Short mmCIF file of C-alpha atoms in Angstrom, two decimals:
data_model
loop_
_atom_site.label_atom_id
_atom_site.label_comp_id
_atom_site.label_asym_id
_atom_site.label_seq_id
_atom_site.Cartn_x
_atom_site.Cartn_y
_atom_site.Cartn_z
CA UNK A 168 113.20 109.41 143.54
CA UNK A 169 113.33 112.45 146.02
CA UNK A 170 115.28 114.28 143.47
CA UNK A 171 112.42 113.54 140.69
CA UNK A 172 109.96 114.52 143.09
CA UNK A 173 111.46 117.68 144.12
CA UNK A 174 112.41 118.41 140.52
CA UNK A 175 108.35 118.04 139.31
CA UNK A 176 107.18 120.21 142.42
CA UNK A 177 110.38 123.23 141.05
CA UNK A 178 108.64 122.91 137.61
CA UNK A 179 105.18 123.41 139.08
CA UNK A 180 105.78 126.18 141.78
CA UNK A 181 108.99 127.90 140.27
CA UNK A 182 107.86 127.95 136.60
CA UNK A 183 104.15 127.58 136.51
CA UNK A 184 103.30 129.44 133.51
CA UNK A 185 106.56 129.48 131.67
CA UNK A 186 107.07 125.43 131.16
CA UNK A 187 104.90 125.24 128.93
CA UNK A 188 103.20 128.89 128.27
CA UNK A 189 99.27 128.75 128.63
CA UNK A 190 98.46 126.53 125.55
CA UNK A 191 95.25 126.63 123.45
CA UNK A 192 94.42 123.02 124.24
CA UNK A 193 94.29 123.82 127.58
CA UNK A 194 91.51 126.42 126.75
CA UNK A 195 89.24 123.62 124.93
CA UNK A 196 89.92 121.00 127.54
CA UNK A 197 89.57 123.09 130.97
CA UNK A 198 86.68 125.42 129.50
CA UNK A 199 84.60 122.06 129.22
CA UNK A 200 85.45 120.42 132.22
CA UNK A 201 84.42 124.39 134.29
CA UNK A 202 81.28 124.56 132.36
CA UNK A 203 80.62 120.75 133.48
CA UNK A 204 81.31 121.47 136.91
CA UNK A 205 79.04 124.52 137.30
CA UNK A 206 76.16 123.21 134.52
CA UNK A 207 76.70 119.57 133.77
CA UNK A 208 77.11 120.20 130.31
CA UNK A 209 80.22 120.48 128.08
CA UNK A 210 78.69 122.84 125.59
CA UNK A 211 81.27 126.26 125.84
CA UNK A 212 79.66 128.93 123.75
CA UNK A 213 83.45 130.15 122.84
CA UNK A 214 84.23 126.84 121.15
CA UNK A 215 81.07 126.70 118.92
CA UNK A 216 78.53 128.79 119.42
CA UNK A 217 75.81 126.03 118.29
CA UNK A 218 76.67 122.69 119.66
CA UNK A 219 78.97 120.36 122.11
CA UNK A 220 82.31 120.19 120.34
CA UNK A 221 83.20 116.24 120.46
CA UNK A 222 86.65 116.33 118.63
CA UNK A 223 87.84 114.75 122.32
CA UNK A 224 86.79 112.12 124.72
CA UNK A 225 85.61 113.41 128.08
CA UNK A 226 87.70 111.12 130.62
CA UNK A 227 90.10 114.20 131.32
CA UNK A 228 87.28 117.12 131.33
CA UNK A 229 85.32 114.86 133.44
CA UNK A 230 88.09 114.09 136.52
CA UNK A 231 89.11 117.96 136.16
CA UNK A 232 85.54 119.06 136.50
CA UNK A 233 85.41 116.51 139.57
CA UNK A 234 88.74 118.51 141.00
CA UNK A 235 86.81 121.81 140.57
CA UNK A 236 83.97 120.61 142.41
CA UNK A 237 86.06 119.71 145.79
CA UNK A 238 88.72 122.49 145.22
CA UNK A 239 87.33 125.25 143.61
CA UNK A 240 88.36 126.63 139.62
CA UNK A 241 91.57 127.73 138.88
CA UNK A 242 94.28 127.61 135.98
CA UNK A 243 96.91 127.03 139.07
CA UNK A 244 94.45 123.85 139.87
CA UNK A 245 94.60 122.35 136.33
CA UNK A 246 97.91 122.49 135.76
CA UNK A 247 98.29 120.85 139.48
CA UNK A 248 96.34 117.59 138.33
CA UNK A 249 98.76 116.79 135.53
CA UNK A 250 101.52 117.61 138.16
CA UNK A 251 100.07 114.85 140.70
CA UNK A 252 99.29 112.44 137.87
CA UNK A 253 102.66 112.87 136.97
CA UNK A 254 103.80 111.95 140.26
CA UNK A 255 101.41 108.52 140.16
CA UNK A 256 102.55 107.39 136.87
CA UNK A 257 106.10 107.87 138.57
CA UNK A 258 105.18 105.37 141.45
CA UNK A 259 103.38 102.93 139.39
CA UNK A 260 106.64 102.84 137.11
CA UNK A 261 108.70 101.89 140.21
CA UNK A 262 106.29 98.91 141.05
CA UNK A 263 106.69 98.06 137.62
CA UNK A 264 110.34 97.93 137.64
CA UNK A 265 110.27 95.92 141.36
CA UNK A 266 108.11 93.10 139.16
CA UNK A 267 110.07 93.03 136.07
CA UNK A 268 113.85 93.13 137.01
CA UNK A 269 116.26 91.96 139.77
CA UNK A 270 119.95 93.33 141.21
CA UNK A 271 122.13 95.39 139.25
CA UNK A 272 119.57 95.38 136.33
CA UNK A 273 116.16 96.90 138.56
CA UNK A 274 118.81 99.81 139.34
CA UNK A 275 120.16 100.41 135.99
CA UNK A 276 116.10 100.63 135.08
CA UNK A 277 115.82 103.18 137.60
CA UNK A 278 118.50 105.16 136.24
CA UNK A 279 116.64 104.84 132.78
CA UNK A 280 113.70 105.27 134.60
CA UNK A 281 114.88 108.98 135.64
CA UNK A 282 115.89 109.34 132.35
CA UNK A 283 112.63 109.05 130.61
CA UNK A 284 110.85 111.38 133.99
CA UNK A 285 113.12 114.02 133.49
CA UNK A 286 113.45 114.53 129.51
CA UNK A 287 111.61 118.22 129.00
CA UNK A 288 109.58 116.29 126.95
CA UNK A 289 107.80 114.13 129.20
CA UNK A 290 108.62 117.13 132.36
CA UNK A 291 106.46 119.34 130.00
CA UNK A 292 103.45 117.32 130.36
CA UNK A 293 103.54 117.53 134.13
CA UNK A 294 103.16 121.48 133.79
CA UNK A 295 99.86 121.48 131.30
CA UNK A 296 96.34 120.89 131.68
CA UNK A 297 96.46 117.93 128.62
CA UNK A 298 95.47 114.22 129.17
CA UNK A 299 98.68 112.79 128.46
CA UNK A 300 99.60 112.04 132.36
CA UNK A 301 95.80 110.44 133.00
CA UNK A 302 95.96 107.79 130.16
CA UNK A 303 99.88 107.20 130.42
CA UNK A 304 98.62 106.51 134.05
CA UNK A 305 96.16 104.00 132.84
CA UNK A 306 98.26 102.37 130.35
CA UNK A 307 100.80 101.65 132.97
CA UNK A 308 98.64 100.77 135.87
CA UNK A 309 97.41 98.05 133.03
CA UNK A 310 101.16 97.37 132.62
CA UNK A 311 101.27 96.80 136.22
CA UNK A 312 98.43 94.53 136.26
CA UNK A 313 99.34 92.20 133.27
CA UNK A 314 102.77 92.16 134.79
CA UNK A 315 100.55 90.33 137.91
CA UNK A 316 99.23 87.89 135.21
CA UNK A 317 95.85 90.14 135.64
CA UNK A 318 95.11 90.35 132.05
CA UNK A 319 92.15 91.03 131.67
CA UNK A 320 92.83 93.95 134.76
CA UNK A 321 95.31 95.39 132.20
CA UNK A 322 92.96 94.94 129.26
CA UNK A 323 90.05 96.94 131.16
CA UNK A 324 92.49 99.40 131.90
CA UNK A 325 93.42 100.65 128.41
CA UNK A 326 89.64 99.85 127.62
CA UNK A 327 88.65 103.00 130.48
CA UNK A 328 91.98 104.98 129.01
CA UNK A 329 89.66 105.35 125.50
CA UNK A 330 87.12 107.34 127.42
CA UNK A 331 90.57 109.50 127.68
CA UNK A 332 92.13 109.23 124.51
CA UNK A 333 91.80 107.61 121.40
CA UNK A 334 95.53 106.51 121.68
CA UNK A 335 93.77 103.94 123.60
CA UNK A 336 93.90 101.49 120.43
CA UNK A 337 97.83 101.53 120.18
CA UNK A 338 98.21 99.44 123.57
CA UNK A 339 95.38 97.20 122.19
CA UNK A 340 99.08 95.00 120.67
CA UNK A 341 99.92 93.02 123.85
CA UNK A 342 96.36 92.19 124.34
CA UNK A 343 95.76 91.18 120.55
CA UNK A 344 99.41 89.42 120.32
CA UNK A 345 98.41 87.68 123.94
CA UNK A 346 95.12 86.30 122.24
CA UNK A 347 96.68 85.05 119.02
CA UNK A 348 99.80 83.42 121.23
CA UNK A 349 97.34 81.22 123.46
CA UNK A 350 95.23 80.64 120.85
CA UNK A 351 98.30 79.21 118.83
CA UNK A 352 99.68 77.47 121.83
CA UNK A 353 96.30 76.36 122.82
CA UNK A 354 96.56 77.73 126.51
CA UNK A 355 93.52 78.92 128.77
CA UNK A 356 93.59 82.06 130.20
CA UNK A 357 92.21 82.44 133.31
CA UNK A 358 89.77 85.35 134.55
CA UNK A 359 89.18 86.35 137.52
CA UNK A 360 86.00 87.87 139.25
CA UNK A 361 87.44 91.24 140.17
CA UNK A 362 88.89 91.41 136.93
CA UNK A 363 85.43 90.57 135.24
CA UNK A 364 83.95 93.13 137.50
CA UNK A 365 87.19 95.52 136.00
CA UNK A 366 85.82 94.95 132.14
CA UNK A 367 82.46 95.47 133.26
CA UNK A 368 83.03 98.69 134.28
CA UNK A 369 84.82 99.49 131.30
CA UNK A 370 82.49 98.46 129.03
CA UNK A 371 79.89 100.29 130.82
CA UNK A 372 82.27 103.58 130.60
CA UNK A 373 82.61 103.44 127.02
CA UNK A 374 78.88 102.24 125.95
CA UNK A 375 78.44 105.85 128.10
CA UNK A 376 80.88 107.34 126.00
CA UNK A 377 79.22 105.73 122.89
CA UNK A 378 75.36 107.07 124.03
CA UNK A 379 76.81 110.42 124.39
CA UNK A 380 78.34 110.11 120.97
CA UNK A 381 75.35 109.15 119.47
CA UNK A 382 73.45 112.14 121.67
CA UNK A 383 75.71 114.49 119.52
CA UNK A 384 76.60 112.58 116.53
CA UNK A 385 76.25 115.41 114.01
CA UNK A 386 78.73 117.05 115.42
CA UNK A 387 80.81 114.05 116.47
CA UNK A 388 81.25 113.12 112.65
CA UNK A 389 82.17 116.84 111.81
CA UNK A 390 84.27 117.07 114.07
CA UNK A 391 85.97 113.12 113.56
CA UNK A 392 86.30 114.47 109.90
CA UNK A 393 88.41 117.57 111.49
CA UNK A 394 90.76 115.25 113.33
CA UNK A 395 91.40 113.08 110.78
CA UNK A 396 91.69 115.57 107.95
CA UNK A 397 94.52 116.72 110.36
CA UNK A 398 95.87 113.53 111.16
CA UNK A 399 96.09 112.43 107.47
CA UNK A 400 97.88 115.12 106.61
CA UNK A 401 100.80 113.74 107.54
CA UNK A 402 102.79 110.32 106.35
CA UNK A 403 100.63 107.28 108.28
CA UNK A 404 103.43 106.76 110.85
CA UNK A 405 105.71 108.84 110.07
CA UNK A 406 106.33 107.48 106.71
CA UNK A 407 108.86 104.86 105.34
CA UNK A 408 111.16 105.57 108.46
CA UNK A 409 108.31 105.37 110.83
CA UNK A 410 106.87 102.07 109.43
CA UNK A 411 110.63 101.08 109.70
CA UNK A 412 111.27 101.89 113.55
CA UNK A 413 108.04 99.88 114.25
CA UNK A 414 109.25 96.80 112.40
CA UNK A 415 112.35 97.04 114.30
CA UNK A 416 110.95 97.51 117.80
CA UNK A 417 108.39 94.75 117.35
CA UNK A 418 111.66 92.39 115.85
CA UNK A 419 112.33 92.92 119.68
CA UNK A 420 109.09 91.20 121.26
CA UNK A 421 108.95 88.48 118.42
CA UNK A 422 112.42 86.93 119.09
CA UNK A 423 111.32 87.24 122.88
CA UNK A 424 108.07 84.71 122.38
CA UNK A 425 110.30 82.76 119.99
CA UNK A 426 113.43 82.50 122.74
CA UNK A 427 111.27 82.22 125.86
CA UNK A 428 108.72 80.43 124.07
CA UNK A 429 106.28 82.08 126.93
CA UNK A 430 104.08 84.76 127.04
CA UNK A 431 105.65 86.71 130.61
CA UNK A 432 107.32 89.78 131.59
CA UNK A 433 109.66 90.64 129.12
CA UNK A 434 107.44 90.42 126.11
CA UNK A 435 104.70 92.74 128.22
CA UNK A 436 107.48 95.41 128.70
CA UNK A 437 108.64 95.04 125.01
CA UNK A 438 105.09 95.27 123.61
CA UNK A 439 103.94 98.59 125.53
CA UNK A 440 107.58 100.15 125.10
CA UNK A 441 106.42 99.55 120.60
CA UNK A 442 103.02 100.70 121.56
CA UNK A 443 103.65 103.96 123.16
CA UNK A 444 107.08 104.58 120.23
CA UNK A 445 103.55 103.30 117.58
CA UNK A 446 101.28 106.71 119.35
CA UNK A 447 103.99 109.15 118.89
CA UNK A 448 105.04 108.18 115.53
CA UNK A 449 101.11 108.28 114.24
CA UNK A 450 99.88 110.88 116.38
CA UNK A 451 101.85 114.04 114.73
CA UNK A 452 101.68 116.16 117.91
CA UNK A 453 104.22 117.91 119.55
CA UNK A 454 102.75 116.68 123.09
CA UNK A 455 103.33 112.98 121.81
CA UNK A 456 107.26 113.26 122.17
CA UNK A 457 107.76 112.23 125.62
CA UNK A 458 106.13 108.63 124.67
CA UNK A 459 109.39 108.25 122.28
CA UNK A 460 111.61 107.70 125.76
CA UNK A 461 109.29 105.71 127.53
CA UNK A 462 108.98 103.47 124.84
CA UNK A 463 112.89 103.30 124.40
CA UNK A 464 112.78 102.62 128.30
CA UNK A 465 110.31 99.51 128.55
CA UNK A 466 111.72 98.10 125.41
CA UNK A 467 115.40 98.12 127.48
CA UNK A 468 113.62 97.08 130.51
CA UNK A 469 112.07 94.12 128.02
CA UNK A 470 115.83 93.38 126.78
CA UNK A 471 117.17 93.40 130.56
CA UNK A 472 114.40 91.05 131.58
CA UNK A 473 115.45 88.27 128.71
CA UNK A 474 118.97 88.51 129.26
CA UNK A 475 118.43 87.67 133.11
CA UNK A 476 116.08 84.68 131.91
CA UNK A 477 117.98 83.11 128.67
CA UNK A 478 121.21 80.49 129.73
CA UNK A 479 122.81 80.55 126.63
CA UNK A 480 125.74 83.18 126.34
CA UNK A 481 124.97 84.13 123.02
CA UNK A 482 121.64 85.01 123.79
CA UNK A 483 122.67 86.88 126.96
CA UNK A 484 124.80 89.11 125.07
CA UNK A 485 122.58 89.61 122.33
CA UNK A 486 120.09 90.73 124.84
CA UNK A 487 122.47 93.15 126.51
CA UNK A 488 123.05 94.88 123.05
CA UNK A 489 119.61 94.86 122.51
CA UNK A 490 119.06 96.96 125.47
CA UNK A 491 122.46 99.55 124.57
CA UNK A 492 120.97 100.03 121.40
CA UNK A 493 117.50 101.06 123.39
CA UNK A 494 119.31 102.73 125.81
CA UNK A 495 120.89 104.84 122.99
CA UNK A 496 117.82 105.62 121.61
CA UNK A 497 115.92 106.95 124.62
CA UNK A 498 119.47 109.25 125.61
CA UNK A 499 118.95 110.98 121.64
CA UNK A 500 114.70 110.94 121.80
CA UNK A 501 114.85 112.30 125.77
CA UNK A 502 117.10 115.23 125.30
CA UNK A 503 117.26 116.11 121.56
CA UNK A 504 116.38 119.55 120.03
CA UNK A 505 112.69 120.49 118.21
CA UNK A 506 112.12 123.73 117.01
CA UNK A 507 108.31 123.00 118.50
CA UNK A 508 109.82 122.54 122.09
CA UNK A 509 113.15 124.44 122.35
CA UNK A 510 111.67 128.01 122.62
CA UNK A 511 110.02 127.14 125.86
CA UNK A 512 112.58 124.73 127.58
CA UNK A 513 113.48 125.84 131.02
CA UNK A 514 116.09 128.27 131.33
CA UNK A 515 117.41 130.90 134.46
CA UNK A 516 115.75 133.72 132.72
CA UNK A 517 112.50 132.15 132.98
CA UNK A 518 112.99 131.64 136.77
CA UNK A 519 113.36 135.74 137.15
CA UNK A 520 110.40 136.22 135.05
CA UNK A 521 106.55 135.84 134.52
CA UNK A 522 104.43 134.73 130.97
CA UNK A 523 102.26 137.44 131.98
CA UNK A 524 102.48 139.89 135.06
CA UNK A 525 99.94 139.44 138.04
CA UNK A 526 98.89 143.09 137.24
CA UNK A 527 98.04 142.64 133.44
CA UNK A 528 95.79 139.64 134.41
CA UNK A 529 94.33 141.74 136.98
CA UNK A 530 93.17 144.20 134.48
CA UNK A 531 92.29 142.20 132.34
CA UNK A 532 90.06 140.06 135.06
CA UNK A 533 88.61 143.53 136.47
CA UNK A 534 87.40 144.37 133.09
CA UNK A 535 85.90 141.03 132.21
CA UNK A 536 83.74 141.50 135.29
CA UNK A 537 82.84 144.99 134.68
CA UNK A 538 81.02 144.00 131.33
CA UNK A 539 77.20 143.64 131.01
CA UNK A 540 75.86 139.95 130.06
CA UNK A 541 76.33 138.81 126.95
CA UNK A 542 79.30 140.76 125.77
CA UNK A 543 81.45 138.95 123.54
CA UNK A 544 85.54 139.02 124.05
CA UNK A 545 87.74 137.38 121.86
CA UNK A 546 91.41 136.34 123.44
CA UNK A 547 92.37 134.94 119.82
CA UNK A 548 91.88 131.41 121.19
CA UNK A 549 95.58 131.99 122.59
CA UNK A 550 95.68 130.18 125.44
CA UNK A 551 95.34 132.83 128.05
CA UNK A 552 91.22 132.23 128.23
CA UNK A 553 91.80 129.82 131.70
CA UNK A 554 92.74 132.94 133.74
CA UNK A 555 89.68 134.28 133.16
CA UNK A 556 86.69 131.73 132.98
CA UNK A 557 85.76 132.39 136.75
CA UNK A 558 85.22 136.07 136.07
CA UNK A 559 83.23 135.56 132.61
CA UNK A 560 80.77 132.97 134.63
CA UNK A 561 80.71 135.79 137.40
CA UNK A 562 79.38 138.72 134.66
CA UNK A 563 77.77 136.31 132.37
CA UNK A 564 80.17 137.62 129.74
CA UNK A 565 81.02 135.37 127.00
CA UNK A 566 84.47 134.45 125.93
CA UNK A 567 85.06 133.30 122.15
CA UNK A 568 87.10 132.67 119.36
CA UNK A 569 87.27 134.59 116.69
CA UNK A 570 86.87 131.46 114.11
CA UNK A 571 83.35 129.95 113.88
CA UNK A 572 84.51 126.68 116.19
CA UNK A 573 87.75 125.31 116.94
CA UNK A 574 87.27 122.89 114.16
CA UNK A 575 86.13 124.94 111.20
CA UNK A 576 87.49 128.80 110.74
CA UNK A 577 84.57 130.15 108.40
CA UNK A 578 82.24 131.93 109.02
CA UNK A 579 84.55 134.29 111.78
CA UNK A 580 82.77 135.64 114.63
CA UNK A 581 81.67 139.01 115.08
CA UNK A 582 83.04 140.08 118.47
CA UNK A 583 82.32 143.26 120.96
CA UNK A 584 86.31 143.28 122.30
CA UNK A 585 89.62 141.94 121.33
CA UNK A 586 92.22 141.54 124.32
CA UNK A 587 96.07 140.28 123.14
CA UNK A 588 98.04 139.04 125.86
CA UNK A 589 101.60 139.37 124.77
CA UNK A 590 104.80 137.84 126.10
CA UNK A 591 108.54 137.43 124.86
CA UNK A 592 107.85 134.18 126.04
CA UNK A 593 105.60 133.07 122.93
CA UNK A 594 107.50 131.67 120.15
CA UNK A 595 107.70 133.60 116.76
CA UNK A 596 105.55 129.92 115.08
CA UNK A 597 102.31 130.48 117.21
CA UNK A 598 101.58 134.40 115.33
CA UNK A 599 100.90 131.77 112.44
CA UNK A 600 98.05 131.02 113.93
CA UNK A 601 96.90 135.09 114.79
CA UNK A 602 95.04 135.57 111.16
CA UNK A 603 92.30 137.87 112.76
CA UNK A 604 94.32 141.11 112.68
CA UNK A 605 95.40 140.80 115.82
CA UNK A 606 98.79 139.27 115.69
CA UNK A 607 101.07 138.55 118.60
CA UNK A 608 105.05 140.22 118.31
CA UNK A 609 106.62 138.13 121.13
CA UNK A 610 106.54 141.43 122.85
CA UNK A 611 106.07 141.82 126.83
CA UNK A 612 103.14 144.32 125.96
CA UNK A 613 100.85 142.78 128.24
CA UNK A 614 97.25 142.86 127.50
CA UNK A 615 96.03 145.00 125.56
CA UNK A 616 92.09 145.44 125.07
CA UNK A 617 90.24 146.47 122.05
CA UNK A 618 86.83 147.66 121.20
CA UNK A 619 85.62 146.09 118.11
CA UNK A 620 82.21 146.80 117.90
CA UNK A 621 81.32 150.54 118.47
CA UNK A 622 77.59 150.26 120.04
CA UNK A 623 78.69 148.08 123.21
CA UNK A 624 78.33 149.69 126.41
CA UNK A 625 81.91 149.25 128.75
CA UNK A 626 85.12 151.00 128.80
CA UNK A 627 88.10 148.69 127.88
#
């Protein structure tokens, strides 16, 4: 666990900027959470110029803002409160695996455990201001608690993780397949006060989340219809050999309630392990892939836990096989090769070198100040914008896109400057995305800056 530690702390302090690059998702998510923290509002002018962009729940923007409040705005402090959540979700799996398994079994789920922290994939998400590490917190804090019989704890949790993330919904399965088993079985289920105090608060958290929907639910819809026009353009689940992973992880929990004839540990771990391999397989996203070896790894921990509990030999065994075959799984889905992730895996040549020099951003942040109110820059909604949103606030400069929002391209923007921050470090598929003229070559250029509308006042 010291050498997991000490491995997310390299990540964060060695290669800070170059595992991951600055990503345009952190742009959306931090530029909300700064402009909550100094105005109490998440309307950003360089998202859409007319209205609150809603494409994304506000749990994250809302703790970050909370951060910048105590410690002050920087990109360096973003990317640090995925690196400490990181750390959290890392304890909370260790109390998980001191409930669920005993012996020789808890430390071959550590090993797995280490396994799953360590896969770039799920590393990655340490290293970027995205919500991933809050609600993969939440969902195993209500892991944790359901583990403790506290199920309506757990239940509450992933309620509060929806104010996150709409992934929310996929860990909604152990709670619905809890319901229907007592239900069948005819067996209460007891509450108790702090946990009814737990829901309450959850609730309350989401009918907030619902009256500021409703505040802004022009632009909620529009924005809904965004997501899902991008969701749905992919196969539901992955297609036929999504639908057919799903059927085969869930064969796992099933035969657990039919063998143990219990609702208890095993079936938990089983039923989040499906839940979180469910998210990645729907969710299309490149950021998703880490979820594919935690999955792999509760779903082991699930098969470890029956074959500790069932007498029979047969059953024993076929639990042990059940757990190599997971095991398998998360050693191809922890460490495989993706074209999305490969270009920006860590490497010693990104150890001797920077995403962007400290004197480019310097420049860049001296001429940001220099400009009059109201001046319009456009950074090509690259990912860079977080370096700079202290120094726009300071000159009451705007930063922008050069689309209409993040959600809809048409009508572009008409824009004052263009600055292109250019690094070898960018791989060759993001210039797909550079359709305003302004393409990036992969180049260490640095920053260059570009007048675009003659009658401004400035020099770039």
């Amino acid at each position: 666990m010291i050498f997991l530690v000490c491995v997310v702390l390299f990540v964060r302090l060695a290669l800070g900027f170059e595992f991951p690059i600055p990503w345009n998702d952190e742009t959306a998510f931090i530029s909300q959470a700064f402009e909550f923290s100094r105005t109490g509002s998440f309307y950003v002018y360089g998202l859409n110029s007319e209205r609150t962009v809603m494409w994304m729940p506000p749990g994250f923007m809302l703790l970050l803002a909370g951060v910048y409040k105590v410690f002050g705005y920087s990109f360096e402090v973003s990317r640090w409160v995925s690196c400490v959540l990181y750390l959290g979700m890392a304890a909370v799996a260790l109390l998980v695996l001191r409930i669920s398994l005993q012996g020789w079994r808890r430390h071959l789920g550590m090993l797995l455990m280490l396994m799953a922290f360590l896969s770039p994939f799920a590393l990655v998400t340490s290293n970027i201001a995205r919500m991933e590490t809050l609600y993969s917190l939440l969902f195993l804090l209500s892991l944790l608690a359901s583990l403790k019989r506290q199920y309506a704890l757990g239940l509450a949790l992933v309620l509060l993780a929806a104010t996150v993330h709409f992934n929310a919904v996929y860990f909604l399965l152990p709670y619905a397949v809890l319901v229907a088993w007592k239900i069948l079985r005819r067996e209460s289920l007891t509450v108790g006060s702090w946990e009814l105090l737990a829901l309450v608060v959850a609730v309350a958290a989401l009918a907030g989340y619902g009256l500021f929907v409703l505040k802004n639910i022009g632009g909620f819809l529009e924005d809904m219809q965004f997501q899902f026009a991008y969701k749905l353009g992919s196969p539901v689940m992955g297609g036929r050999s999504g639908w057919m992973l799903v059927g085969l992880c869930l064969c796992v929990p099933a035969l657990q309630l039919l063998a143990h004839r219990r609702f208890a540990a095993e079936t938990l771990l089983s039923l989040y392990g499906v839940a979180f391999i469910a998210m990645t397989l729907n969710g299309h996203n490149m950021w998703y892939y880490f979820a594919f070896s935690f999955g792999f790894w509760l779903l082991a921990l699930g098969a470890l836990a029956s074959s500790r509990e069932l007498a029979a030999p047969f059953a024993k065994s076929a639990c042990i096989a059940v757990a190599v075959m997971m095991i398998a799984a998360q050693g191809y889905y922890s460490y495989r090769s993706t074209p999305e992730h490969d270009p920006f895996k860590p490497s010693l040549g990104k150890l001797v070198r920077d995403f962007l020099p400290d004197t480019e951003i310097d420049k860049v942040r001296s001429f940001v100040r220099s400009l009059p109110p109201g001046t319009t820059v456009s950074f090509g909604y690259s990912g860079v914008e977080p370096y700079f949103f202290a120094d726009f606030a300071a000159s009451g400069a705007l930063w922008s896109g050069s689309a209409y929002s993040v959600t809809k391209v048409f009508p572009p923007r008409t824009l004052d400057y263009r600055v292109l921050c250019d690094s070898v470090m960018i791989p060759a598929y993001l210039a797909l995305y550079d359709w305003d003229g302004f393409p990036r070559k992969s180049e260490d250029s640095g920053c260059t800056i570009t007048r675009l509308n003659k009658e401004v006042t400035g020099e770039p």
